[in-house]
PDB file of C-alpha atoms in Angstrom:
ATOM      1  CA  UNK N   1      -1.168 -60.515 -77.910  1.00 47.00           C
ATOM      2  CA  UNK N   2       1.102 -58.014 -76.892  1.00 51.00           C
ATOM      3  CA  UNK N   3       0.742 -54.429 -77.548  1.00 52.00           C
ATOM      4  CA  UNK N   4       3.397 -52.855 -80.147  1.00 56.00           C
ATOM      5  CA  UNK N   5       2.187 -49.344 -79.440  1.00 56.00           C
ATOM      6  CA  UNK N   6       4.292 -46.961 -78.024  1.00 49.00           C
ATOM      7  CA  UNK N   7       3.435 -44.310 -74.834  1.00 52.00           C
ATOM      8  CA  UNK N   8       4.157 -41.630 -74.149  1.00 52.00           C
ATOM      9  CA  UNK N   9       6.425 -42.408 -71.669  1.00 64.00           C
ATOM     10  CA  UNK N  10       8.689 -43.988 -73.882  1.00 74.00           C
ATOM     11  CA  UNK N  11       9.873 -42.274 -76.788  1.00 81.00           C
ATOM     12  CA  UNK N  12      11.469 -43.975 -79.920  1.00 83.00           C
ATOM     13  CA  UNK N  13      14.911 -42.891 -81.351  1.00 83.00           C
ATOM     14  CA  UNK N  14      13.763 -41.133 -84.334  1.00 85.00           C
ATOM     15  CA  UNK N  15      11.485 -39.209 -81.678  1.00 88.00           C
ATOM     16  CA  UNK N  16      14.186 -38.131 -79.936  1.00 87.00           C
ATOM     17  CA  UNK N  17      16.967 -37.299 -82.641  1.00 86.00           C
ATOM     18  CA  UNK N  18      13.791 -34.788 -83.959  1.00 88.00           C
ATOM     19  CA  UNK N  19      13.359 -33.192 -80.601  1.00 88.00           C
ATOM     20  CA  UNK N  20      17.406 -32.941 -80.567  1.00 87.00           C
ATOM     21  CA  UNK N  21      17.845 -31.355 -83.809  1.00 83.00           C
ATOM     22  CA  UNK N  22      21.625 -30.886 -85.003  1.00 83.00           C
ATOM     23  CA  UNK N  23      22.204 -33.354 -82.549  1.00 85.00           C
ATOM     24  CA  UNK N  24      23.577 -37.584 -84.318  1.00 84.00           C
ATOM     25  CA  UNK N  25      21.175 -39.621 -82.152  1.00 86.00           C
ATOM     26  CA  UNK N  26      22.708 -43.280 -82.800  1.00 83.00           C
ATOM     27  CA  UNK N  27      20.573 -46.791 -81.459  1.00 83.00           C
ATOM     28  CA  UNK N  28      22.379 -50.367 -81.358  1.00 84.00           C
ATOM     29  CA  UNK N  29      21.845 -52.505 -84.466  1.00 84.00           C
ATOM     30  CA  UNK N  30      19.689 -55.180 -84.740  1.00 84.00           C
ATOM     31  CA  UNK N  31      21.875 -59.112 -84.668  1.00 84.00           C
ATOM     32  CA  UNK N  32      21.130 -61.245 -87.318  1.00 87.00           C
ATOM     33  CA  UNK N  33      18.204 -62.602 -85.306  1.00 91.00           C
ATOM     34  CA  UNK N  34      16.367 -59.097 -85.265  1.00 87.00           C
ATOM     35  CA  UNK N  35      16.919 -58.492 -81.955  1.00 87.00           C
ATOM     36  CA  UNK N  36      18.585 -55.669 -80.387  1.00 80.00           C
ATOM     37  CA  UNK N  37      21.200 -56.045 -77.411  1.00 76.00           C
ATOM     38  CA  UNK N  38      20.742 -54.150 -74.534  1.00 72.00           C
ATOM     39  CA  UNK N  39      23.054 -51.879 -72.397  1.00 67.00           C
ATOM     40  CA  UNK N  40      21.778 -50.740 -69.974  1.00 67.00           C
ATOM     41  CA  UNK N  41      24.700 -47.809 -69.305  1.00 73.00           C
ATOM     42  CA  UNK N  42      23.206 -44.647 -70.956  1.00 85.00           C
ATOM     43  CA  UNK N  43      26.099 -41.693 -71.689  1.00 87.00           C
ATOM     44  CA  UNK N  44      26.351 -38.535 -73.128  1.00 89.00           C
ATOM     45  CA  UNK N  45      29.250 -36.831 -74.328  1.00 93.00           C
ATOM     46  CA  UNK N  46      28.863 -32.814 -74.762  1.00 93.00           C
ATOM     47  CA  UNK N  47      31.103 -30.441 -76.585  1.00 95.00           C
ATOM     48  CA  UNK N  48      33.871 -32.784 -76.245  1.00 95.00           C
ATOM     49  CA  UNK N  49      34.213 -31.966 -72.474  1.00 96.00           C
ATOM     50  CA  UNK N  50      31.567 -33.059 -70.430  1.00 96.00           C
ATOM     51  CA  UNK N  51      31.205 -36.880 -70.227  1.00 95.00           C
ATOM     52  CA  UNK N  52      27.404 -37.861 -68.398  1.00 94.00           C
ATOM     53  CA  UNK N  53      27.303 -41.293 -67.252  1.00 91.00           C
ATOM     54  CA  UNK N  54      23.568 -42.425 -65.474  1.00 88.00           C
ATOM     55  CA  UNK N  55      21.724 -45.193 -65.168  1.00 86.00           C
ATOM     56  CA  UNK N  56      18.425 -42.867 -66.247  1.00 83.00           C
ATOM     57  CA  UNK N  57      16.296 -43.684 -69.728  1.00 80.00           C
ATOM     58  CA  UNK N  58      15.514 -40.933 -71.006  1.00 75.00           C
ATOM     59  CA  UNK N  59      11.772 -41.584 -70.082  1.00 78.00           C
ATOM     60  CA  UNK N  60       9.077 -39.793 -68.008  1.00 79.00           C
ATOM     61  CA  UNK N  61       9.019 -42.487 -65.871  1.00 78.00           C
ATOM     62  CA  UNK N  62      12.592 -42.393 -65.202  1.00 76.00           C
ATOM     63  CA  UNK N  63      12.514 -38.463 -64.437  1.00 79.00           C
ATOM     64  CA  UNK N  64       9.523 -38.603 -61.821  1.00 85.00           C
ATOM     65  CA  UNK N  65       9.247 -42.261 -60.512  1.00 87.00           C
ATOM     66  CA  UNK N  66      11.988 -44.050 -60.593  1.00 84.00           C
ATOM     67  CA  UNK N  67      15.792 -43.823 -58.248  1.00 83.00           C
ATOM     68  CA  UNK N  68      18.676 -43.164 -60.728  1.00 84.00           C
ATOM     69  CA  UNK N  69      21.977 -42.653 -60.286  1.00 88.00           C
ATOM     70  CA  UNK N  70      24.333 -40.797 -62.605  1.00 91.00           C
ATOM     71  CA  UNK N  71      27.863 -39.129 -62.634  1.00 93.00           C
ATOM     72  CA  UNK N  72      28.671 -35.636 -64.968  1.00 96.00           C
ATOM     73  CA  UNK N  73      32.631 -35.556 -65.416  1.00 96.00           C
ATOM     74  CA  UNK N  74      34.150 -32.541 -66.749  1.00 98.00           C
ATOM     75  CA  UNK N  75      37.050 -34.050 -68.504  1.00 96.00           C
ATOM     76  CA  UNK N  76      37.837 -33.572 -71.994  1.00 97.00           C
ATOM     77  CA  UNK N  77      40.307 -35.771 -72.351  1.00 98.00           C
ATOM     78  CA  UNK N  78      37.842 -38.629 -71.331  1.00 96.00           C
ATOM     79  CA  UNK N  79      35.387 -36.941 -73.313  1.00 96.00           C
ATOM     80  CA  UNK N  80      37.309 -37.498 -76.234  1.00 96.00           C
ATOM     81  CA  UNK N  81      38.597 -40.814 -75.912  1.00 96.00           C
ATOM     82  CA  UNK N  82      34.889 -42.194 -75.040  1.00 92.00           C
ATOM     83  CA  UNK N  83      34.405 -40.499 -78.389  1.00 92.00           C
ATOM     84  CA  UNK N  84      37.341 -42.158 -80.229  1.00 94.00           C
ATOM     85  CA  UNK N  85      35.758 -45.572 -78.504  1.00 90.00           C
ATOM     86  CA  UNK N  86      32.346 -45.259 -79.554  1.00 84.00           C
ATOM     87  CA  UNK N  87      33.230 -43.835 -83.351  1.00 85.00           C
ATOM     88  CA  UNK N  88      35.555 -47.267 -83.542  1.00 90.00           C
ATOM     89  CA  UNK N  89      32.654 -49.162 -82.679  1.00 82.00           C
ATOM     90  CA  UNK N  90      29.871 -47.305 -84.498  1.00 80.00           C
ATOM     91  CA  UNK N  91      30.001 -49.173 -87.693  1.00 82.00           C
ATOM     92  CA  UNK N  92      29.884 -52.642 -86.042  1.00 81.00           C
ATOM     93  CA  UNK N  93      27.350 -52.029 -83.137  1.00 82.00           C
ATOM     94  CA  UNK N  94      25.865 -48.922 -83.841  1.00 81.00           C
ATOM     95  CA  UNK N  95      23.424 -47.085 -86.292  1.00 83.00           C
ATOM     96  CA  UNK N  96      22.610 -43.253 -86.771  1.00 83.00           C
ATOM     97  CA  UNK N  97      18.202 -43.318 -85.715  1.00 83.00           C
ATOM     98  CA  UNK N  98      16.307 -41.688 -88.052  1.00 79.00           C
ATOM     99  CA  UNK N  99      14.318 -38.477 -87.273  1.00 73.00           C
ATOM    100  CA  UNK N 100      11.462 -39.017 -89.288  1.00 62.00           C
TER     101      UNK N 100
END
């Protein structure tokens, strides 16, 4: 059987909205089935400027092993409609992770 434990190497979204406090850490919602679908696109919007698109998790693995690519754009208005996007689609695809 399959191990359901987590490493260290991955954390879980409620570990990482409680390391990024103040911060809305949001993870896709599960289909009907209990599954999850997967993107595989990470991005990161900061003070409604900076728009960081990669191809990193946000792993140890990722950081030391593995070949990533990722762009940081500093445009705010692409910033903010990636932000006007995502907040359409947050009630339909998305859920805010728990911290605890």
């Amino acid at each position: 059987m399959p191990s359901t434990t987590r490493t260290p190497w991955a954390p879980t979204t409620a570990q990482v909205a409680r390391e990024l406090r103040g911060a809305i850490v949001m993870r896709t919602r599960a289909g009907e089935d209990g599954k999850r679908p997967r993107n595989h696109a990470k991005f990161l919007v900061v003070d409604h400027q900076i728009v960081v698109v990669t191809s990193a998790n946000v792993s140890r693995s990722a950081e030391e092993q593995n070949v990533e690519l990722g762009l940081r754009l500093d445009e705010p208005l692409l910033a903010r409609a990636i932000e006007d996007q995502m907040r359409a689609l947050e009630p339909h695809v998305n859920e805010q992770a728990a911290s605890g």
